[in-house]
Amino acid sequence: MQVRFGEFTIDTGSRQLRRGDAECHLSPKAFELLRLLIENRPRALSKEELHERLWPSTFVSEATLTSLVAEVRAALGETAGHGRFVRTVHRFGYAFNETAAAPAVSAPSADERARCWIVWQWGQVALTDGEHLLGRDGDVAVWLESPSVSRHHARIRVRGTDATIEDLASKNGTYLRGERLAGPSPLSDGDEIRLGSVLVKFRLTDAGVTETQSS
C-alpha cells in the first residue's frame, strides 16, 4: 500500500517513509505505529489497542508509546502542540487526520510491482524484484521481533516470479519446509519458512494474499 499525505509518502510494502524523494528514518516500531494510524484512519486507536498491536502479550510502560509517537512526529516535522497528521485524542489515544491522507496516484513500474509476499501472524510484506533482508535490524525489509531471530537472518532474492532464500549465518538457522538451509534454495508458493522460532509463509502474487497467517 502506498499513501501520500502532504509532502510525504508511506510505502508499507518497502517499509519506507519518504518526504519528496528523500527517505525519512523511522525505527521498525515507529513505522508500525504510523502504518496502524494511517490504515485505520479516521478511527482513533486507544492506547490499549496500540499496546496490544505493537507489543502483543508484552508489558511496556505508557511512556514507551509516548516516545514512539514523538519519534513519528519528529519524522513528520511536527510536535504534539502543532500536529498536521498525528492527532492526540485526550485521555484515549491517537488518530491520523483523515483529510491529510490520499492514495498515491503514480502507478508503479513493472520492476516496482510486488511479485510475492511474506506473510506471518502479525502482518505481511510485499517483495518486489531485488534483494530483501529478513531479521530484526532496523534496515531489513521483513522485520521480525524475536530474540531467536538474528539481526540479518536471511535473504530473499526475487526476479519476476522466481525467488530464492538463503541463510545469512544466523545463530538459530533458517528452515525451509522443515529442512535447515545449507545454501540458497528456490521458493514456491505456500512454502513455510522458520527463522529461529518465527514461522512465516511465502506467497506468490498470482496466488493471492488475502489474510495473514495464524500461528
C-alpha angles and dihedrals in degrees: 000000000000121000126180121206122172108317092337134092125192119200111192092187096059091027093232134141112200133187102203103313095334121095117232115215118236128168114243092256093048090050090051090050092052091046092052093050093048096045092050097043129171091018115094114233118218121232089245093055092047091050091051094047096045101035107022113197090352127113115230128162123255087245089067091061091044090054091049092052089050090053091052092047092049090053089051092048096244140111134216091262095045107036122161097177113011112062124195113223103208114246091352119062141268140308139188116240105253096209093053096064130072133161115268109255100206114099116225119250120244091265092049097053117107111257098181144353142230109219128189142153096284102037150316134259127204117227121208127190111303139046124323127189123216120202144081102286120110095247099057126110094221109040115198118184107212133114087227091063119083121230090251101019107159143350130225120199117201126195113168107306092338119096136171133190130207134181117242098215090281120183096238100029137237118264126200117193088345096307123110111241117244094174142350113320132188119248127223130195111280096019114153116223124192119201108186102311096335119102120204134170130226116222131183117225093236089059091055130233114230106155143013123262118262121222 
